[in-house]
Tab-separated table of C-alpha atoms in Angstrom:
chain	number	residue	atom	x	y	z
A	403	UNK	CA	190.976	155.327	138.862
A	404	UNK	CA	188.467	158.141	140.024
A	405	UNK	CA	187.078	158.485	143.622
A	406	UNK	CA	183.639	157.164	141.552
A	407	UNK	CA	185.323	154.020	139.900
A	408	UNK	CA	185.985	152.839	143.085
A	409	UNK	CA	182.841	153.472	145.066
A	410	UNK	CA	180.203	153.450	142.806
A	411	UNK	CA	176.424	155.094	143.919
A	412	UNK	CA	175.640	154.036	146.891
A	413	UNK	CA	172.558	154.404	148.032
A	414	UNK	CA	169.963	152.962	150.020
A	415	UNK	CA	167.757	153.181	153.162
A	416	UNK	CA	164.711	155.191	153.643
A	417	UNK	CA	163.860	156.425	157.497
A	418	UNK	CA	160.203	157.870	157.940
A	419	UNK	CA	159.453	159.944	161.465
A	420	UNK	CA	155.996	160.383	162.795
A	421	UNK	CA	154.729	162.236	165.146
A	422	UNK	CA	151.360	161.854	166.414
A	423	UNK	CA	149.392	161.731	169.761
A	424	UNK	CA	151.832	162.237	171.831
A	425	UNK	CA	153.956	160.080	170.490
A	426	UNK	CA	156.917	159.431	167.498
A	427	UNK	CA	157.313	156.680	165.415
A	428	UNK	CA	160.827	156.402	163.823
A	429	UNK	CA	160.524	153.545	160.731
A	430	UNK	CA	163.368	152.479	158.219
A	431	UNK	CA	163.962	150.044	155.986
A	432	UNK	CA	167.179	147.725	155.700
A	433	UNK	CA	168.171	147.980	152.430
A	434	UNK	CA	171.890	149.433	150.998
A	435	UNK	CA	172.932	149.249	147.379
A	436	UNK	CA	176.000	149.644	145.351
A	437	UNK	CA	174.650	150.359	141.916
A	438	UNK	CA	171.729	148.354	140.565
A	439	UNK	CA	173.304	145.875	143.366
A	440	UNK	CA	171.160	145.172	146.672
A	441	UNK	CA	174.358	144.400	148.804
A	442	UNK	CA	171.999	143.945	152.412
A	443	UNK	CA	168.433	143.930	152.948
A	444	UNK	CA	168.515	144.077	156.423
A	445	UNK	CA	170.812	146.714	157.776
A	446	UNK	CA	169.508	148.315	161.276
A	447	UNK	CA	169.489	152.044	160.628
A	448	UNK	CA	167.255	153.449	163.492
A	449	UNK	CA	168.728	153.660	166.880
A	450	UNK	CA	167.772	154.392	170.634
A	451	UNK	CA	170.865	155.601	172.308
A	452	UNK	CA	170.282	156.322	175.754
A	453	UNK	CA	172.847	159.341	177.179
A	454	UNK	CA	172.698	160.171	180.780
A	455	UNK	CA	169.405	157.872	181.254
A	456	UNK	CA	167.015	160.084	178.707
A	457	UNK	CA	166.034	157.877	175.562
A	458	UNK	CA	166.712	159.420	171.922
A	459	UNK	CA	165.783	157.698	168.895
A	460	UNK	CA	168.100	157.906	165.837
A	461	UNK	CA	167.369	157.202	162.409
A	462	UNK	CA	170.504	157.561	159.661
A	463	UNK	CA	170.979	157.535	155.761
A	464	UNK	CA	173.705	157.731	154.102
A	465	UNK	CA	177.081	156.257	154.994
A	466	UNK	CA	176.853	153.482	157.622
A	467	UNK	CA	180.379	153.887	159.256
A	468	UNK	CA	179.665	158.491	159.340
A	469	UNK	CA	176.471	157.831	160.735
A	470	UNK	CA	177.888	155.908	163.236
A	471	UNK	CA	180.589	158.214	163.944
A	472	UNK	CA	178.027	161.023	164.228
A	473	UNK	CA	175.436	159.235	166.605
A	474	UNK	CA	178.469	159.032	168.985
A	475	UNK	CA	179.500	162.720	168.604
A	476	UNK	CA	175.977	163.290	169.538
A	477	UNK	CA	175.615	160.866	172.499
A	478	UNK	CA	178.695	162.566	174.132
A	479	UNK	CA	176.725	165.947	172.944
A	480	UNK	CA	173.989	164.913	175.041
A	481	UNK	CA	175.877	163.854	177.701
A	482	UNK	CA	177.075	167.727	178.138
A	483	UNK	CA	173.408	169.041	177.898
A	484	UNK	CA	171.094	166.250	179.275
A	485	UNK	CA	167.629	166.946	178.428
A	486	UNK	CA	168.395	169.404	175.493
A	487	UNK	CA	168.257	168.073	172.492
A	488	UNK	CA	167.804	170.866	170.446
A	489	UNK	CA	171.237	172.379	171.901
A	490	UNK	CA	172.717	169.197	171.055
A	491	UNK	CA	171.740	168.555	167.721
A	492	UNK	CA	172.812	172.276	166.764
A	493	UNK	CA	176.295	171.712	168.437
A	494	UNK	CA	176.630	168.930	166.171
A	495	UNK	CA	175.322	170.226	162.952
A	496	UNK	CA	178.284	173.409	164.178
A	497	UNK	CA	180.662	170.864	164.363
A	498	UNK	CA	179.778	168.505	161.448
A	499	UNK	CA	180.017	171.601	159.135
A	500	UNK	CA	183.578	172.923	160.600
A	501	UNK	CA	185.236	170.435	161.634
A	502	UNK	CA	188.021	169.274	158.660
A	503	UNK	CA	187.573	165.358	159.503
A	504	UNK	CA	183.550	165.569	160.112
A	505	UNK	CA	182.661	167.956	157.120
A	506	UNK	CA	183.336	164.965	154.820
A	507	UNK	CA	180.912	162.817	156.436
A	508	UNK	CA	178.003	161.457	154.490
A	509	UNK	CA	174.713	161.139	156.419
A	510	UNK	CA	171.815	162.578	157.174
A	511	UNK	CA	169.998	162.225	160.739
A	512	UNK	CA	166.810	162.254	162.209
A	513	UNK	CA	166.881	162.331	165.616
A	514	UNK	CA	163.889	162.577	168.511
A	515	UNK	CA	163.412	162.846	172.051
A	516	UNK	CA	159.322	162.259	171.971
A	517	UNK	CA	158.619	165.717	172.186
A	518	UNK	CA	161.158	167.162	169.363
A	519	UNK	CA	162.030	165.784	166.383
A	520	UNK	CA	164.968	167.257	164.289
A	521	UNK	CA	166.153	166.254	161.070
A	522	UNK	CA	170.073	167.245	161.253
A	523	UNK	CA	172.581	167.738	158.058
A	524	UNK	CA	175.528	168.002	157.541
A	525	UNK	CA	175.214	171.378	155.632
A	526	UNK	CA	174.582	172.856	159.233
A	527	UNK	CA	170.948	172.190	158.965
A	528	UNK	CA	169.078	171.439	162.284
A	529	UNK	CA	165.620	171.864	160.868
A	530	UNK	CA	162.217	171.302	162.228
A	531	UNK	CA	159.880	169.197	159.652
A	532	UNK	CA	156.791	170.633	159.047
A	533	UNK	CA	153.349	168.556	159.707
A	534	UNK	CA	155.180	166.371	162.419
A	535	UNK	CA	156.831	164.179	159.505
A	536	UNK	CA	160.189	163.803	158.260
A	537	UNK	CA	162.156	161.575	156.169
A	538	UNK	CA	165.915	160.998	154.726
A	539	UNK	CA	167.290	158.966	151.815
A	540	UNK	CA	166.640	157.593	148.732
A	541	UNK	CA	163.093	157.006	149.267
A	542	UNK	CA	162.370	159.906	151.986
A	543	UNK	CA	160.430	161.897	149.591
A	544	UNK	CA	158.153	159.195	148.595
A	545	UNK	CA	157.438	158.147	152.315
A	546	UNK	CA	157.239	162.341	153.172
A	547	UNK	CA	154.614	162.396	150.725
A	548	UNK	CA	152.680	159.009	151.829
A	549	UNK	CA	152.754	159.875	155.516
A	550	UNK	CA	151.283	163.363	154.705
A	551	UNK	CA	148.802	162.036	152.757
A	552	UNK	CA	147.993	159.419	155.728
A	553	UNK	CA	148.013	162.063	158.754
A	554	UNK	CA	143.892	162.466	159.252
A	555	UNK	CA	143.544	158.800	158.725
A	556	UNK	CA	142.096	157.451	162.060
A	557	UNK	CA	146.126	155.685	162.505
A	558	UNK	CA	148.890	155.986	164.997
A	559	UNK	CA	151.913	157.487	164.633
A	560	UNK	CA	153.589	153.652	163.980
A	561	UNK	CA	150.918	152.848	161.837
A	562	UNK	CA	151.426	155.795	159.787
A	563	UNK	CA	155.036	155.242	159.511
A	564	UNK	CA	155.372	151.845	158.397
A	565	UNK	CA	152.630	152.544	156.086
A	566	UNK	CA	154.288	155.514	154.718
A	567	UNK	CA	157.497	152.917	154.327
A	568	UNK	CA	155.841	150.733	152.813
A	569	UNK	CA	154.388	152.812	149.682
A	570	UNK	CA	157.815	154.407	149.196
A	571	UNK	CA	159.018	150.657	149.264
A	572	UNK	CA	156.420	149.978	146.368
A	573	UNK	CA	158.160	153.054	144.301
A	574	UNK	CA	161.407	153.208	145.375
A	575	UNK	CA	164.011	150.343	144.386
A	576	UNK	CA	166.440	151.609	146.814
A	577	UNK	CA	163.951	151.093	149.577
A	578	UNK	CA	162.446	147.892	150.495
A	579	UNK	CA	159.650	146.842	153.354
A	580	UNK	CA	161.808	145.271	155.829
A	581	UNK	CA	161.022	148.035	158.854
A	582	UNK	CA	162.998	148.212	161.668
A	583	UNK	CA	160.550	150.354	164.243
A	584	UNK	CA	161.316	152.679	167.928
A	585	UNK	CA	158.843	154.082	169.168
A	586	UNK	CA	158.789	157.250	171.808
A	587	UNK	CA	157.053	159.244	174.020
């Protein structure tokens, strides 16, 4: 039996980051599937951890159980550079692609602070979205493109988000509209 019998496609979750007016919306949806399967609608993939008293907002796809190995690789990565998020997420993305045990981890991240906002692979990519938006998983494309489109509307950065959610919801069947929202900044 092939790594693939076993765990079929899994796939699932959509997370949506906004940045606008000072402030960044981080929205994702609950939903993980095995296959044409919804096994949970209402998973809790975006985060506020909260090393050495500064608040950082988290959003994950991919594997539930990596993500949450990562998000603790990066709390204690914060820890060692309070304040610098940036510094952080590169020493993870360093780490995530070198490290034996970590470089078979499947997630993606986005992570922000309020004032940056990093979407961190685990290729060794710490890259900063363009237009203040950026989006993972199966859906990410669809909210990308939704949120873009919704930027010059007369809309916070939450508004913007869930809406953006919401319409990749609408196309996406691996994504559905039950948002889990942090907001910062």
């Amino acid at each position: 039996m092939s790594e693939t019998d076993r765990f079929p496609g899994w796939h699932g979750t959509t997370i949506v980051a906004v940045r606008k007016g000072g402030r960044v919306a981080v929205v994702g949806d609950g939903q993980v599937s095995v296959g044409q399967t919804v096994m949970k609608g209402t998973a809790r993939k975006v985060r506020r951890l909260s090393p050495g008293g500064s608040d950082v907002v988290c959003g994950f796809a991919g594997s539930t159980a990596d993500a949450f190995t990562l998000l603790e690789r990066l709390e204690a990565k914060l820890e060692a550079s309070p304040g610098q998020l940036a510094r952080a997420c590169v020493d993870l993305a360093k780490d995530w692609r070198t490290d034996k045990y970590l470089r078979n981890l499947e997630a993606m991240l986005i992570v922000t602070d309020g004032s940056d906002l990093f979407i961190v692979t685990g290729a060794g990519d710490v890259l900063e979205p363009e237009h203040d938006i950026a989006a993972v998983g199966s859906g990410g494309n669809f909210a990308l493109a939704a949120a873009r489109a919704l930027m010059d509307q007369d809309m916070d950065a939450e508004a913007i988000a869930r809406r953006a959610l919401g319409i990749a919801a609408d196309i996406c069947v691996y994504t559905n509209g039950n948002a889990v929202v942090e907001v910062i900044g």
